[in-house]
C-alpha atoms as a PDB file:
ATOM      1  CA  ILE A   1      93.538 141.991 134.558  1.00  0.00           C
ATOM      2  CA  LEU A   2      93.309 145.763 134.666  1.00  0.00           C
ATOM      3  CA  THR A   3      93.280 147.496 138.055  1.00  0.00           C
ATOM      4  CA  GLY A   4      93.072 151.021 136.765  1.00  0.00           C
ATOM      5  CA  ASP A   5      96.461 151.795 138.299  1.00  0.00           C
ATOM      6  CA  GLU A   6      98.877 152.802 135.562  1.00  0.00           C
ATOM      7  CA  GLU A   7     101.913 151.532 137.515  1.00  0.00           C
ATOM      8  CA  ASP A   8     100.356 148.126 138.141  1.00  0.00           C
ATOM      9  CA  GLU A   9      99.239 147.941 134.546  1.00  0.00           C
ATOM     10  CA  GLU A  10     102.778 148.643 133.357  1.00  0.00           C
ATOM     11  CA  ILE A  11     104.245 145.971 135.646  1.00  0.00           C
ATOM     12  CA  TYR A  12     101.716 143.402 134.437  1.00  0.00           C
ATOM     13  CA  SER A  13     102.362 144.287 130.823  1.00  0.00           C
ATOM     14  CA  THR A  14     106.128 143.885 131.243  1.00  0.00           C
ATOM     15  CA  GLU A  15     105.816 140.511 132.971  1.00  0.00           C
ATOM     16  CA  ASP A  16     103.281 139.365 130.397  1.00  0.00           C
ATOM     17  CA  CYS A  17     105.606 140.314 127.533  1.00  0.00           C
ATOM     18  CA  GLU A  18     108.543 138.505 129.140  1.00  0.00           C
ATOM     19  CA  PHE A  19     106.438 135.379 129.601  1.00  0.00           C
ATOM     20  CA  ALA A  20     105.148 135.540 126.037  1.00  0.00           C
ATOM     21  CA  ALA A  21     108.673 136.045 124.697  1.00  0.00           C
ATOM     22  CA  LYS A  22     109.949 133.021 126.609  1.00  0.00           C
ATOM     23  CA  LYS A  23     107.036 130.913 125.365  1.00  0.00           C
ATOM     24  CA  ARG A  24     107.584 131.986 121.767  1.00  0.00           C
ATOM     25  CA  LYS A  25     111.279 131.150 122.071  1.00  0.00           C
ATOM     26  CA  LYS A  26     110.483 127.742 123.543  1.00  0.00           C
ATOM     27  CA  ASP A  27     107.860 126.972 120.880  1.00  0.00           C
ATOM     28  CA  HIS A  28     110.200 128.161 118.149  1.00  0.00           C
ATOM     29  CA  PHE A  29     112.912 125.800 119.391  1.00  0.00           C
ATOM     30  CA  ARG A  30     110.482 122.903 119.474  1.00  0.00           C
ATOM     31  CA  ASN A  31     109.020 123.556 116.041  1.00  0.00           C
ATOM     32  CA  ASN A  32     112.166 124.701 114.273  1.00  0.00           C
ATOM     33  CA  THR A  33     113.051 122.089 111.693  1.00  0.00           C
ATOM     34  CA  ASP A  34     116.711 122.950 112.066  1.00  0.00           C
ATOM     35  CA  SER A  35     116.711 122.177 115.767  1.00  0.00           C
ATOM     36  CA  GLN A  36     118.061 118.722 114.942  1.00  0.00           C
ATOM     37  CA  CYS A  37     121.436 120.423 114.473  1.00  0.00           C
ATOM     38  CA  PHE A  38     121.447 121.168 118.190  1.00  0.00           C
ATOM     39  CA  TYR A  39     123.905 118.379 118.932  1.00  0.00           C
ATOM     40  CA  ARG A  40     127.518 119.363 118.464  1.00  0.00           C
ATOM     41  CA  GLU A  41     128.818 115.790 118.192  1.00  0.00           C
ATOM     42  CA  LYS A  42     127.581 114.047 115.046  1.00  0.00           C
ATOM     43  CA  TRP A  43     127.694 110.517 116.436  1.00  0.00           C
ATOM     44  CA  ILE A  44     125.454 108.254 118.475  1.00  0.00           C
ATOM     45  CA  TYR A  45     126.027 105.317 120.823  1.00  0.00           C
ATOM     46  CA  VAL A  46     124.032 102.353 119.523  1.00  0.00           C
ATOM     47  CA  HIS A  47     122.883 100.100 122.339  1.00  0.00           C
ATOM     48  CA  LYS A  48     120.022  97.626 122.297  1.00  0.00           C
ATOM     49  CA  GLU A  49     119.606  97.099 125.999  1.00  0.00           C
ATOM     50  CA  SER A  50     119.802  99.095 129.215  1.00  0.00           C
ATOM     51  CA  THR A  51     122.977  98.862 131.256  1.00  0.00           C
ATOM     52  CA  ARG A  52     124.127 100.374 134.524  1.00  0.00           C
ATOM     53  CA  GLU A  53     126.046 103.031 132.625  1.00  0.00           C
ATOM     54  CA  ARG A  54     123.458 103.699 129.909  1.00  0.00           C
ATOM     55  CA  HIS A  55     119.708 103.595 130.301  1.00  0.00           C
ATOM     56  CA  GLY A  56     117.035 103.197 127.638  1.00  0.00           C
ATOM     57  CA  TYR A  57     117.263 102.395 123.987  1.00  0.00           C
ATOM     58  CA  CYS A  58     118.651 104.212 120.975  1.00  0.00           C
ATOM     59  CA  THR A  59     115.760 105.077 118.670  1.00  0.00           C
ATOM     60  CA  LEU A  60     115.500 105.880 114.983  1.00  0.00           C
ATOM     61  CA  GLY A  61     114.248 109.386 115.773  1.00  0.00           C
ATOM     62  CA  GLU A  62     117.198 110.015 118.052  1.00  0.00           C
ATOM     63  CA  ALA A  63     119.575 108.856 115.321  1.00  0.00           C
ATOM     64  CA  PHE A  64     118.002 111.347 112.890  1.00  0.00           C
ATOM     65  CA  ASN A  65     118.843 114.134 115.318  1.00  0.00           C
ATOM     66  CA  ARG A  66     122.297 113.108 116.441  1.00  0.00           C
ATOM     67  CA  LEU A  67     123.608 112.186 112.993  1.00  0.00           C
ATOM     68  CA  ASP A  68     122.219 115.421 111.530  1.00  0.00           C
ATOM     69  CA  PHE A  69     120.624 114.000 108.379  1.00  0.00           C
ATOM     70  CA  SER A  70     119.075 117.400 107.745  1.00  0.00           C
ATOM     71  CA  SER A  71     122.532 118.830 106.986  1.00  0.00           C
ATOM     72  CA  ALA A  72     123.822 115.618 105.409  1.00  0.00           C
ATOM     73  CA  ILE A  73     121.563 116.058 102.368  1.00  0.00           C
ATOM     74  CA  GLN A  74     123.401 119.288 101.542  1.00  0.00           C
ATOM     75  CA  ASP A  75     126.583 117.227 101.066  1.00  0.00           C
ATOM     76  CA  ILE A  76     126.596 115.734  97.569  1.00  0.00           C
ATOM     77  CA  ARG A  77     128.594 112.744  98.872  1.00  0.00           C
ATOM     78  CA  ARG A  78     125.854 111.845 101.370  1.00  0.00           C
ATOM     79  CA  PHE A  79     122.713 112.839  99.471  1.00  0.00           C
ATOM     80  CA  ASN A  80     122.127 109.474  97.748  1.00  0.00           C
ATOM     81  CA  TYR A  81     122.821 107.616 100.989  1.00  0.00           C
ATOM     82  CA  VAL A  82     120.189 109.552 102.955  1.00  0.00           C
ATOM     83  CA  VAL A  83     117.607 109.247 100.153  1.00  0.00           C
ATOM     84  CA  LYS A  84     118.137 105.477  99.971  1.00  0.00           C
ATOM     85  CA  LEU A  85     117.773 105.257 103.736  1.00  0.00           C
ATOM     86  CA  LEU A  86     114.468 107.157 103.661  1.00  0.00           C
ATOM     87  CA  GLN A  87     113.289 104.881 100.852  1.00  0.00           C
ATOM     88  CA  LEU A  88     113.977 101.754 102.908  1.00  0.00           C
ATOM     89  CA  ILE A  89     112.131 103.272 105.869  1.00  0.00           C
ATOM     90  CA  ALA A  90     109.190 104.072 103.582  1.00  0.00           C
ATOM     91  CA  LYS A  91     109.022 100.446 102.467  1.00  0.00           C
ATOM     92  CA  SER A  92     109.228  98.707 105.825  1.00  0.00           C
ATOM     93  CA  GLN A  93     109.567 100.952 108.868  1.00  0.00           C
ATOM     94  CA  LEU A  94     106.800 103.578 108.672  1.00  0.00           C
ATOM     95  CA  THR A  95     104.656 101.792 111.239  1.00  0.00           C
ATOM     96  CA  SER A  96     107.491 101.779 113.771  1.00  0.00           C
ATOM     97  CA  LEU A  97     108.232 105.530 113.644  1.00  0.00           C
ATOM     98  CA  SER A  98     107.437 107.467 116.779  1.00  0.00           C
ATOM     99  CA  GLY A  99     105.841 110.908 116.589  1.00  0.00           C
ATOM    100  CA  ALA A 100     109.225 112.645 116.844  1.00  0.00           C
ATOM    101  CA  ALA A 101     110.764 110.324 114.246  1.00  0.00           C
ATOM    102  CA  GLN A 102     107.853 111.000 111.870  1.00  0.00           C
ATOM    103  CA  LYS A 103     108.363 114.734 112.204  1.00  0.00           C
ATOM    104  CA  ASN A 104     112.092 114.444 111.542  1.00  0.00           C
ATOM    105  CA  TYR A 105     111.505 112.086 108.618  1.00  0.00           C
ATOM    106  CA  PHE A 106     109.092 114.403 106.813  1.00  0.00           C
ATOM    107  CA  ASN A 107     111.151 117.509 107.621  1.00  0.00           C
ATOM    108  CA  ILE A 108     114.171 115.897 105.954  1.00  0.00           C
ATOM    109  CA  LEU A 109     112.008 114.733 103.050  1.00  0.00           C
ATOM    110  CA  ASP A 110     110.691 118.271 102.571  1.00  0.00           C
ATOM    111  CA  LYS A 111     114.254 119.622 102.418  1.00  0.00           C
ATOM    112  CA  ILE A 112     115.229 116.945  99.900  1.00  0.00           C
ATOM    113  CA  VAL A 113     112.334 117.869  97.603  1.00  0.00           C
ATOM    114  CA  ARG A 114     113.173 121.566  97.865  1.00  0.00           C
ATOM    115  CA  LYS A 115     116.820 120.845  97.063  1.00  0.00           C
ATOM    116  CA  VAL A 116     115.875 118.829  93.987  1.00  0.00           C
ATOM    117  CA  MET A 117     113.455 121.535  92.814  1.00  0.00           C
ATOM    118  CA  GLU A 118     116.059 124.279  93.287  1.00  0.00           C
ATOM    119  CA  ASP A 119     119.241 122.482  92.188  1.00  0.00           C
ATOM    120  CA  GLN A 120     117.604 119.939  89.847  1.00  0.00           C
ATOM    121  CA  TYR A 121     119.908 117.320  91.349  1.00  0.00           C
ATOM    122  CA  ASN A 122     119.018 113.645  90.738  1.00  0.00           C
ATOM    123  CA  PRO A 123     115.203 114.000  90.445  1.00  0.00           C
ATOM    124  CA  ARG A 124     114.838 110.326  89.427  1.00  0.00           C
ATOM    125  CA  LEU A 125     116.070 109.202  92.835  1.00  0.00           C
ATOM    126  CA  ILE A 126     113.543 111.269  94.787  1.00  0.00           C
ATOM    127  CA  LYS A 127     110.747 110.264  92.391  1.00  0.00           C
ATOM    128  CA  ASP A 128     111.391 106.611  93.250  1.00  0.00           C
ATOM    129  CA  LEU A 129     111.367 107.439  96.958  1.00  0.00           C
ATOM    130  CA  LEU A 130     108.057 109.328  96.765  1.00  0.00           C
ATOM    131  CA  GLN A 131     106.492 106.531  94.687  1.00  0.00           C
ATOM    132  CA  ASP A 132     107.402 103.917  97.304  1.00  0.00           C
ATOM    133  CA  LEU A 133     106.263 106.189 100.131  1.00  0.00           C
ATOM    134  CA  SER A 134     102.889 107.002  98.556  1.00  0.00           C
ATOM    135  CA  SER A 135     102.246 103.337  97.724  1.00  0.00           C
ATOM    136  CA  THR A 136     102.987 102.262 101.294  1.00  0.00           C
ATOM    137  CA  LEU A 137     100.843 105.017 102.782  1.00  0.00           C
ATOM    138  CA  CYS A 138      97.892 104.206 100.520  1.00  0.00           C
ATOM    139  CA  ILE A 139      97.961 100.600 101.712  1.00  0.00           C
ATOM    140  CA  LEU A 140      98.328 101.531 105.384  1.00  0.00           C
ATOM    141  CA  ILE A 141      95.650 104.235 105.328  1.00  0.00           C
ATOM    142  CA  ARG A 142      93.118 101.975 103.620  1.00  0.00           C
ATOM    143  CA  GLY A 143      93.751  99.324 106.246  1.00  0.00           C
ATOM    144  CA  VAL A 144      93.927 101.722 109.188  1.00  0.00           C
ATOM    145  CA  GLY A 145      91.993  99.400 111.443  1.00  0.00           C
ATOM    146  CA  LYS A 146      94.607  96.711 110.952  1.00  0.00           C
ATOM    147  CA  SER A 147      97.729  98.867 110.822  1.00  0.00           C
ATOM    148  CA  VAL A 148      99.750 100.392 113.636  1.00  0.00           C
ATOM    149  CA  LEU A 149     100.512 103.832 112.257  1.00  0.00           C
ATOM    150  CA  VAL A 150     101.459 106.112 115.138  1.00  0.00           C
ATOM    151  CA  GLY A 151      99.393 109.306 115.203  1.00  0.00           C
ATOM    152  CA  ASN A 152      96.049 110.611 113.980  1.00  0.00           C
ATOM    153  CA  ILE A 153      94.904 109.171 110.663  1.00  0.00           C
ATOM    154  CA  ASN A 154      94.031 112.669 109.415  1.00  0.00           C
ATOM    155  CA  ILE A 155      97.670 113.718 109.822  1.00  0.00           C
ATOM    156  CA  TRP A 156      98.772 110.811 107.642  1.00  0.00           C
ATOM    157  CA  ILE A 157      96.149 111.685 105.037  1.00  0.00           C
ATOM    158  CA  CYS A 158      97.515 115.249 104.932  1.00  0.00           C
ATOM    159  CA  ARG A 159     101.023 113.852 104.536  1.00  0.00           C
ATOM    160  CA  LEU A 160      99.871 111.661 101.668  1.00  0.00           C
ATOM    161  CA  GLU A 161      98.319 114.707  99.972  1.00  0.00           C
ATOM    162  CA  THR A 162     101.623 116.560 100.388  1.00  0.00           C
ATOM    163  CA  ILE A 163     103.499 113.651  98.833  1.00  0.00           C
ATOM    164  CA  LEU A 164     101.128 113.605  95.848  1.00  0.00           C
ATOM    165  CA  LEU A 165     101.690 117.366  95.449  1.00  0.00           C
ATOM    166  CA  TRP A 166     105.464 116.843  95.507  1.00  0.00           C
ATOM    167  CA  GLN A 167     105.132 114.145  92.860  1.00  0.00           C
ATOM    168  CA  GLN A 168     103.197 116.507  90.612  1.00  0.00           C
ATOM    169  CA  GLN A 169     105.771 119.270  91.099  1.00  0.00           C
ATOM    170  CA  LEU A 170     108.614 116.912  90.173  1.00  0.00           C
ATOM    171  CA  LYS A 171     106.657 115.682  87.177  1.00  0.00           C
ATOM    172  CA  ASN A 172     106.371 119.273  85.936  1.00  0.00           C
ATOM    173  CA  LEU A 173     110.023 120.047  86.703  1.00  0.00           C
ATOM    174  CA  GLN A 174     111.744 121.668  83.742  1.00  0.00           C
ATOM    175  CA  MET A 175     115.505 121.261  83.579  1.00  0.00           C
ATOM    176  CA  ASN A 176     117.245 124.568  83.001  1.00  0.00           C
ATOM    177  CA  LYS A 177     119.566 124.721  80.021  1.00  0.00           C
ATOM    178  CA  GLN A 178     123.083 125.644  81.016  1.00  0.00           C
ATOM    179  CA  VAL A 179     124.481 128.654  79.172  1.00  0.00           C
ATOM    180  CA  ASN A 180     128.168 127.978  78.685  1.00  0.00           C
ATOM    181  CA  ASN A 181     130.355 129.204  75.879  1.00  0.00           C
ATOM    182  CA  GLY A 182     133.300 127.059  76.951  1.00  0.00           C
ATOM    183  CA  LEU A 183     134.078 123.369  76.504  1.00  0.00           C
ATOM    184  CA  THR A 184     131.021 121.092  76.567  1.00  0.00           C
ATOM    185  CA  LEU A 185     130.568 117.354  76.980  1.00  0.00           C
ATOM    186  CA  SER A 186     130.144 116.934  73.219  1.00  0.00           C
ATOM    187  CA  ASP A 187     133.578 118.464  72.638  1.00  0.00           C
ATOM    188  CA  LEU A 188     135.378 115.675  74.495  1.00  0.00           C
ATOM    189  CA  PRO A 189     137.095 112.955  72.427  1.00  0.00           C
ATOM    190  CA  LEU A 190     135.371 109.592  72.093  1.00  0.00           C
ATOM    191  CA  HIS A 191     137.734 107.715  74.401  1.00  0.00           C
ATOM    192  CA  MET A 192     137.017 110.188  77.219  1.00  0.00           C
ATOM    193  CA  LEU A 193     133.254 109.950  76.704  1.00  0.00           C
ATOM    194  CA  ASN A 194     133.538 106.184  76.724  1.00  0.00           C
ATOM    195  CA  ASN A 195     135.594 106.329  79.911  1.00  0.00           C
ATOM    196  CA  ILE A 196     132.859 108.397  81.580  1.00  0.00           C
ATOM    197  CA  LEU A 197     130.199 105.825  80.682  1.00  0.00           C
ATOM    198  CA  TYR A 198     132.321 103.006  82.084  1.00  0.00           C
ATOM    199  CA  ARG A 199     132.459 104.808  85.439  1.00  0.00           C
ATOM    200  CA  PHE A 200     128.676 104.597  85.922  1.00  0.00           C
ATOM    201  CA  SER A 201     127.311 101.846  88.144  1.00  0.00           C
ATOM    202  CA  ASP A 202     123.617 102.450  87.388  1.00  0.00           C
ATOM    203  CA  GLY A 203     122.122 101.363  84.087  1.00  0.00           C
ATOM    204  CA  TRP A 204     119.533 104.148  84.101  1.00  0.00           C
ATOM    205  CA  ASP A 205     122.304 106.744  84.329  1.00  0.00           C
ATOM    206  CA  ILE A 206     123.885 105.262  81.213  1.00  0.00           C
ATOM    207  CA  ILE A 207     120.580 105.388  79.345  1.00  0.00           C
ATOM    208  CA  THR A 208     119.931 108.968  80.454  1.00  0.00           C
ATOM    209  CA  LEU A 209     123.358 110.147  79.323  1.00  0.00           C
ATOM    210  CA  GLY A 210     122.875 108.320  76.029  1.00  0.00           C
ATOM    211  CA  GLN A 211     119.884 110.549  75.286  1.00  0.00           C
ATOM    212  CA  VAL A 212     122.025 113.710  75.234  1.00  0.00           C
ATOM    213  CA  THR A 213     123.643 113.325  71.809  1.00  0.00           C
ATOM    214  CA  PRO A 214     123.692 110.714  69.005  1.00  0.00           C
ATOM    215  CA  THR A 215     127.354 110.014  69.775  1.00  0.00           C
ATOM    216  CA  LEU A 216     126.631 109.274  73.432  1.00  0.00           C
ATOM    217  CA  TYR A 217     123.698 107.089  72.405  1.00  0.00           C
ATOM    218  CA  MET A 218     125.992 105.030  70.184  1.00  0.00           C
ATOM    219  CA  LEU A 219     128.498 104.612  73.036  1.00  0.00           C
ATOM    220  CA  SER A 220     125.754 103.783  75.570  1.00  0.00           C
ATOM    221  CA  GLU A 221     124.578 100.851  73.412  1.00  0.00           C
ATOM    222  CA  ASP A 222     127.978  99.139  73.468  1.00  0.00           C
ATOM    223  CA  ARG A 223     127.576  95.444  74.403  1.00  0.00           C
ATOM    224  CA  GLN A 224     130.899  95.399  76.248  1.00  0.00           C
ATOM    225  CA  LEU A 225     129.766  98.278  78.452  1.00  0.00           C
ATOM    226  CA  TRP A 226     126.641  96.412  79.587  1.00  0.00           C
ATOM    227  CA  LYS A 227     128.568  93.174  79.982  1.00  0.00           C
ATOM    228  CA  LYS A 228     130.991  94.902  82.378  1.00  0.00           C
ATOM    229  CA  LEU A 229     128.015  96.325  84.283  1.00  0.00           C
ATOM    230  CA  CYS A 230     126.453  92.870  84.639  1.00  0.00           C
ATOM    231  CA  GLN A 231     129.749  91.374  85.787  1.00  0.00           C
ATOM    232  CA  TYR A 232     130.180  94.150  88.347  1.00  0.00           C
ATOM    233  CA  HIS A 233     126.759  93.731  89.968  1.00  0.00           C
ATOM    234  CA  PHE A 234     126.034  90.033  89.571  1.00  0.00           C
ATOM    235  CA  ALA A 235     127.839  86.742  89.999  1.00  0.00           C
ATOM    236  CA  GLU A 236     128.464  84.530  86.970  1.00  0.00           C
ATOM    237  CA  LYS A 237     126.061  81.882  88.249  1.00  0.00           C
ATOM    238  CA  GLN A 238     123.298  84.488  88.463  1.00  0.00           C
ATOM    239  CA  PHE A 239     123.441  85.783  84.913  1.00  0.00           C
ATOM    240  CA  CYS A 240     124.088  82.327  83.481  1.00  0.00           C
ATOM    241  CA  ARG A 241     120.578  81.383  84.652  1.00  0.00           C
ATOM    242  CA  HIS A 242     118.981  84.254  82.754  1.00  0.00           C
ATOM    243  CA  LEU A 243     120.802  84.373  79.426  1.00  0.00           C
ATOM    244  CA  ILE A 244     118.950  86.537  76.902  1.00  0.00           C
ATOM    245  CA  PRO A 245     120.222  86.073  73.317  1.00  0.00           C
ATOM    246  CA  SER A 246     119.766  88.824  70.754  1.00  0.00           C
ATOM    247  CA  GLU A 247     118.511  88.366  67.182  1.00  0.00           C
ATOM    248  CA  LYS A 248     122.107  87.828  66.016  1.00  0.00           C
ATOM    249  CA  GLY A 249     122.645  85.076  68.565  1.00  0.00           C
ATOM    250  CA  HIS A 250     124.768  87.199  70.885  1.00  0.00           C
ATOM    251  CA  ILE A 251     123.900  87.768  74.515  1.00  0.00           C
ATOM    252  CA  ASP A 252     121.876  90.964  74.997  1.00  0.00           C
ATOM    253  CA  TRP A 253     123.720  92.284  78.050  1.00  0.00           C
ATOM    254  CA  LYS A 254     121.574  95.397  78.318  1.00  0.00           C
ATOM    255  CA  LEU A 255     118.366  93.393  78.671  1.00  0.00           C
ATOM    256  CA  MET A 256     120.260  91.008  80.941  1.00  0.00           C
ATOM    257  CA  TYR A 257     121.114  93.817  83.336  1.00  0.00           C
ATOM    258  CA  PHE A 258     117.512  94.930  83.805  1.00  0.00           C
ATOM    259  CA  ALA A 259     116.251  91.346  83.979  1.00  0.00           C
ATOM    260  CA  LEU A 260     118.759  90.437  86.688  1.00  0.00           C
ATOM    261  CA  GLN A 261     117.914  93.617  88.574  1.00  0.00           C
ATOM    262  CA  LYS A 262     114.429  92.202  89.202  1.00  0.00           C
ATOM    263  CA  TYR A 263     115.796  89.047  90.804  1.00  0.00           C
ATOM    264  CA  TYR A 264     118.958  90.136  92.615  1.00  0.00           C
ATOM    265  CA  PRO A 265     120.064  93.275  94.487  1.00  0.00           C
ATOM    266  CA  ILE A 266     122.689  95.411  92.770  1.00  0.00           C
ATOM    267  CA  LYS A 267     125.794  96.752  94.462  1.00  0.00           C
ATOM    268  CA  GLU A 268     125.319 100.173  96.008  1.00  0.00           C
ATOM    269  CA  GLN A 269     127.870 102.951  95.691  1.00  0.00           C
ATOM    270  CA  TYR A 270     127.938 106.099  97.824  1.00  0.00           C
ATOM    271  CA  GLY A 271     130.367 108.972  98.057  1.00  0.00           C
ATOM    272  CA  ASP A 272     130.213 108.798 101.854  1.00  0.00           C
ATOM    273  CA  THR A 273     128.542 106.431 104.299  1.00  0.00           C
ATOM    274  CA  LEU A 274     127.994 106.107 108.012  1.00  0.00           C
ATOM    275  CA  HIS A 275     130.558 104.005 109.877  1.00  0.00           C
ATOM    276  CA  PHE A 276     130.222 101.837 112.962  1.00  0.00           C
ATOM    277  CA  CYS A 277     133.003 101.381 115.503  1.00  0.00           C
ATOM    278  CA  ARG A 278     132.892  97.821 116.822  1.00  0.00           C
ATOM    279  CA  HIS A 279     135.057  98.790 119.794  1.00  0.00           C
ATOM    280  CA  CYS A 280     132.964 101.754 120.988  1.00  0.00           C
ATOM    281  CA  SER A 281     129.548 100.736 119.529  1.00  0.00           C
ATOM    282  CA  ILE A 282     129.287 104.225 118.051  1.00  0.00           C
ATOM    283  CA  LEU A 283     127.674 105.171 114.736  1.00  0.00           C
ATOM    284  CA  PHE A 284     129.112 108.247 112.996  1.00  0.00           C
ATOM    285  CA  TRP A 285     130.033 109.973 109.739  1.00  0.00           C
ATOM    286  CA  LYS A 286     133.647 109.052 109.062  1.00  0.00           C
ATOM    287  CA  ASP A 287     134.946 112.575 108.411  1.00  0.00           C
ATOM    288  CA  THR A 288     133.431 113.896 111.657  1.00  0.00           C
ATOM    289  CA  GLY A 289     135.071 111.191 113.789  1.00  0.00           C
ATOM    290  CA  HIS A 290     134.123 109.986 117.267  1.00  0.00           C
ATOM    291  CA  PRO A 291     135.852 109.666 120.674  1.00  0.00           C
ATOM    292  CA  CYS A 292     137.393 106.231 120.070  1.00  0.00           C
ATOM    293  CA  THR A 293     139.283 104.525 122.891  1.00  0.00           C
ATOM    294  CA  ALA A 294     140.804 101.743 120.774  1.00  0.00           C
ATOM    295  CA  SER A 295     144.567 101.607 120.333  1.00  0.00           C
ATOM    296  CA  ASP A 296     144.139 101.323 116.550  1.00  0.00           C
ATOM    297  CA  PRO A 297     140.741 102.860 115.639  1.00  0.00           C
ATOM    298  CA  ASN A 298     140.976 102.102 111.921  1.00  0.00           C
ATOM    299  CA  THR A 299     140.834  98.354 112.553  1.00  0.00           C
ATOM    300  CA  CYS A 300     137.497  98.737 114.350  1.00  0.00           C
ATOM    301  CA  LEU A 301     135.629 100.680 111.668  1.00  0.00           C
ATOM    302  CA  MET A 302     132.937  99.121 109.530  1.00  0.00           C
ATOM    303  CA  PRO A 303     130.996 100.946 106.769  1.00  0.00           C
ATOM    304  CA  VAL A 304     127.241 100.843 107.316  1.00  0.00           C
ATOM    305  CA  SER A 305     124.919 100.455 104.336  1.00  0.00           C
ATOM    306  CA  PRO A 306     121.393 101.948 104.486  1.00  0.00           C
ATOM    307  CA  GLN A 307     119.930  98.475 105.066  1.00  0.00           C
ATOM    308  CA  HIS A 308     122.426  97.797 107.842  1.00  0.00           C
ATOM    309  CA  PHE A 309     121.431 101.114 109.435  1.00  0.00           C
ATOM    310  CA  ILE A 310     117.777  99.995 109.452  1.00  0.00           C
ATOM    311  CA  ASP A 311     118.760  96.648 110.992  1.00  0.00           C
ATOM    312  CA  LEU A 312     120.631  98.389 113.815  1.00  0.00           C
ATOM    313  CA  PHE A 313     117.376  99.968 115.015  1.00  0.00           C
ATOM    314  CA  LYS A 314     115.170  96.891 114.777  1.00  0.00           C
ATOM    315  CA  PHE A 315     114.416  95.713 118.269  1.00  0.00           C
END
């Protein structure tokens, strides 16, 4: 509104700029993907019913914010844990995500993809996640009339297109060759290389490392190595039901491992996991701590697997 008065026009312009600045700041805070780091305490009280002291329910979206998963993926100890958690959500919990939880989920997923593209860290893990996510979305979008996806169907179609683009980018990912004139993996003695292979808990990691050099391939085909892996992940009764003899009459432990993997879950290993305090009903990252009121807090702590985390938010 222009009155023709220069003084009035200047006052209006100043007020208008202040209002616009405040609005931009507010919108920026709402849309900023890093706003989930707003909470100083990285823990959350998990309660499944309203009480006089605490009202409402703890939601999955709220947990994403308070536990700061966006920063957790930058920690190599927590990366695999968060990716596995997102994979489980993709398989079974997409229809229960609120609008805010969806936004947080895909923001974290975007950061994971960017990290893998930049650092080339564990691309196989994120490929599996995106495959499960795209498969689930294809089924839900085709049956939109029967599903309960929260939000506009066009938004989910755009998300599916983004996922397919990410999959193509990861497919075209070229691993950079490290230029190092010092000691390399091939320079290590055989017993050390063998010791490294025995530390792996995932059969695909063993196969991948075996493709590096002929020596590592020879070590990765060791029957005793695969037997130890089977014994670590599966009970004796389980692999006795699925014995696979080789041509020489021996048990083919490598084939056994992948056969058993289809029937039984394998043990999961993570550098760091969330913990739950049974005394305080608080979920938190162990190294960040929480305000525990127990006389001996260590006796109340329980590590939380990704599946257990999902179960905590099923109401």
